[in-house]
Short mmCIF file of C-alpha atoms in Angstrom, two decimals:
data_model
loop_
_atom_site.label_atom_id
_atom_site.label_comp_id
_atom_site.label_asym_id
_atom_site.label_seq_id
_atom_site.Cartn_x
_atom_site.Cartn_y
_atom_site.Cartn_z
CA MET A 1 74.93 83.83 45.72
CA SER A 2 75.80 85.91 48.76
CA THR A 3 75.55 89.66 49.12
CA THR A 4 77.59 92.03 51.20
CA ILE A 5 76.25 95.35 52.46
CA ARG A 6 78.80 98.11 52.84
CA PRO A 7 79.15 101.91 52.56
CA ALA A 8 79.07 103.07 48.95
CA LEU A 9 82.16 104.33 47.18
CA PRO A 10 82.34 106.78 44.28
CA ALA A 11 83.19 103.76 42.11
CA ASP A 12 79.69 102.37 42.93
CA VAL A 13 77.75 105.36 41.60
CA ARG A 14 77.31 104.06 38.05
CA GLY A 15 76.12 100.73 39.47
CA ILE A 16 73.62 102.54 41.70
CA ASN A 17 72.40 104.48 38.68
CA ARG A 18 72.04 101.29 36.57
CA LEU A 19 70.01 99.71 39.37
CA VAL A 20 67.74 102.70 40.01
CA GLU A 21 67.27 104.05 36.47
CA PRO A 22 64.71 101.43 35.30
CA MET A 23 62.59 102.16 38.40
CA THR A 24 62.37 105.82 37.45
CA HIS A 25 60.48 104.90 34.26
CA THR A 26 57.71 103.29 36.26
CA GLY A 27 57.50 106.12 38.79
CA ILE A 28 58.66 103.95 41.71
CA LEU A 29 61.68 106.18 42.28
CA LEU A 30 62.51 109.71 41.19
CA GLY A 31 65.33 110.05 38.70
CA LYS A 32 68.57 111.74 39.65
CA ASP A 33 71.54 112.95 37.69
CA LEU A 34 74.85 111.17 38.20
CA VAL A 35 76.26 114.27 39.85
CA SER A 36 73.58 114.01 42.56
CA TYR A 37 74.63 110.45 43.33
CA TYR A 38 78.28 111.46 43.53
CA GLU A 39 77.43 114.39 45.82
CA SER A 40 75.53 112.10 48.19
CA VAL A 41 77.59 108.90 47.88
CA GLN A 42 78.51 109.04 51.58
CA GLU A 43 74.80 108.65 52.43
CA PHE A 44 74.50 105.36 50.53
CA LEU A 45 74.92 101.74 51.46
CA VAL A 46 75.22 99.22 48.65
CA ALA A 47 74.63 95.49 48.49
CA CYS A 48 77.13 93.77 46.20
CA ASP A 49 77.07 90.23 44.86
CA ASP A 50 80.05 87.88 44.74
CA ASP A 51 81.25 89.60 41.54
CA GLY A 52 81.14 93.07 43.14
CA ARG A 53 78.07 94.10 41.13
CA VAL A 54 75.71 96.55 42.90
CA VAL A 55 72.44 94.63 43.40
CA GLY A 56 70.88 96.84 46.06
CA CYS A 57 71.20 100.29 47.53
CA GLY A 58 69.71 102.72 49.98
CA ALA A 59 70.58 106.10 51.41
CA LEU A 60 70.07 107.84 54.74
CA HIS A 61 69.82 111.60 54.33
CA VAL A 62 69.99 113.67 57.53
CA MET A 63 67.34 116.39 57.47
CA TRP A 64 67.51 117.83 60.99
CA GLU A 65 69.22 117.21 64.33
CA ASP A 66 66.91 114.28 65.12
CA LEU A 67 65.50 113.39 61.69
CA ALA A 68 66.65 111.57 58.56
CA GLU A 69 65.03 110.22 55.42
CA VAL A 70 65.49 106.81 53.83
CA ARG A 71 66.03 107.47 50.13
CA THR A 72 66.56 105.44 46.98
CA LEU A 73 66.01 102.03 48.57
CA ALA A 74 66.22 99.61 45.64
CA VAL A 75 66.93 95.94 45.00
CA HIS A 76 67.65 94.26 41.66
CA ASP A 77 64.56 92.51 40.23
CA ASP A 78 66.25 89.11 40.47
CA LEU A 79 66.71 89.52 44.23
CA ARG A 80 63.28 90.82 45.23
CA GLY A 81 61.69 88.61 47.84
CA THR A 82 65.04 87.40 49.20
CA GLY A 83 65.10 89.70 52.23
CA LEU A 84 67.81 91.94 50.78
CA GLY A 85 65.60 95.05 50.96
CA HIS A 86 64.90 94.31 54.63
CA ARG A 87 68.63 93.89 55.32
CA LEU A 88 69.40 97.20 53.62
CA LEU A 89 66.68 99.03 55.54
CA ASP A 90 67.83 97.50 58.83
CA ALA A 91 71.39 98.67 58.08
CA LEU A 92 70.14 102.20 57.32
CA LEU A 93 68.14 102.26 60.57
CA GLU A 94 71.23 101.08 62.44
CA ARG A 95 73.16 103.94 60.84
CA ALA A 96 70.45 106.37 62.04
CA LEU A 97 70.77 105.03 65.59
CA HIS A 98 74.55 105.39 65.39
CA LEU A 99 74.07 109.04 64.39
CA GLY A 100 71.83 109.61 67.42
CA LEU A 101 68.72 110.30 65.35
CA GLN A 102 65.25 109.83 66.81
CA ARG A 103 63.02 109.72 63.72
CA VAL A 104 63.32 108.36 60.20
CA PHE A 105 61.02 109.47 57.39
CA CYS A 106 60.24 107.85 54.05
CA LEU A 107 57.98 108.61 51.11
CA THR A 108 56.87 105.35 49.58
CA PHE A 109 54.43 103.23 47.64
CA GLU A 110 55.63 100.23 49.70
CA VAL A 111 53.57 100.91 52.83
CA GLU A 112 53.42 97.27 53.94
CA PHE A 113 57.20 96.82 53.60
CA PHE A 114 57.98 99.87 55.72
CA SER A 115 55.21 99.05 58.22
CA ARG A 116 56.97 95.75 58.96
CA HIS A 117 59.92 97.86 60.11
CA GLY A 118 57.89 100.02 62.50
CA PHE A 119 57.08 102.91 60.15
CA GLU A 120 53.63 104.44 60.50
CA VAL A 121 51.66 106.70 58.22
CA MET A 122 52.73 110.19 59.18
CA SER A 123 50.31 112.30 61.16
CA GLU A 124 52.69 114.23 63.36
CA GLU A 125 52.92 117.99 63.05
CA VAL A 126 56.29 119.67 62.75
CA ASP A 127 57.30 122.14 65.44
CA PRO A 128 56.73 125.65 63.98
CA ASP A 129 60.32 126.81 64.61
CA VAL A 130 61.74 123.68 62.97
CA TYR A 131 59.23 124.01 60.13
CA ASN A 132 60.44 127.56 59.41
CA GLN A 133 64.07 126.38 59.37
CA LEU A 134 63.28 123.41 57.11
CA LEU A 135 61.44 125.70 54.67
CA ARG A 136 64.80 127.31 53.89
CA SER A 137 66.19 124.10 52.44
CA PRO A 138 66.19 123.61 48.66
CA ASP A 139 66.11 119.82 49.23
CA GLU A 140 63.05 118.15 47.65
CA GLY A 141 63.00 115.46 50.35
CA ILE A 142 62.45 118.09 53.00
CA ALA A 143 59.67 119.60 50.91
CA GLU A 144 58.11 116.12 50.74
CA PHE A 145 58.44 115.71 54.52
CA LEU A 146 56.71 119.07 55.02
CA ASP A 147 54.05 118.05 52.45
CA LEU A 148 54.50 121.27 50.48
CA ALA A 149 52.23 121.84 47.50
CA ARG A 150 55.14 122.37 45.09
CA VAL A 151 56.18 118.70 45.34
CA LYS A 152 52.68 117.24 44.98
CA PRO A 153 53.10 116.26 41.30
CA ASN A 154 56.11 114.11 42.28
CA THR A 155 54.47 112.53 45.32
CA LEU A 156 50.99 111.58 44.10
CA GLY A 157 50.12 108.15 45.39
CA ASN A 158 53.07 108.01 47.77
CA THR A 159 52.58 107.70 51.49
CA ARG A 160 54.54 109.76 54.00
CA MET A 161 55.71 107.44 56.78
CA LEU A 162 57.71 107.97 59.95
CA ARG A 163 59.45 105.71 62.42
CA THR A 164 60.49 106.73 65.90
CA LEU A 165 63.72 105.03 66.92
CA PRO A 166 64.42 103.68 70.39
CA THR A 167 66.49 105.96 72.57
CA THR A 168 69.39 104.80 74.69
CA ASP A 169 66.97 104.92 77.65
CA ASP A 170 64.61 102.38 76.02
#
């Protein structure tokens, strides 16, 4: 079976939800309402099998002029260990480069997986002016990036990781 990675379409949203929903019961991913997926469909890439079934997904959510977050990276149980997750993450990082971003954030239990892609446990401080701007966002991902206390119940056990992308000068 081959898989194709492409930008998600609104018609893929229910497939994304079917893929992600079981992972929300185990706490691997946070649950979202269908409307949230529709609102952010342009952020998603999907991996589809030969029958067009969504078997993997991932999103790149821009948070600031130089920063984005990898969100909702998921692969169907039957395809874990095949490299599909790595292909999806590489495609999301390529998208970040195309957008001119310099850093990509993730909040994950899969530290080893993301480390293989150059992510490091986050220790960097956020510039105070940027921090104050980011505080104005209602987005939970930004709250997670800032390590705000109000998101702690959702992030227990997760690791905040960051990757710096190569610049055009590198």
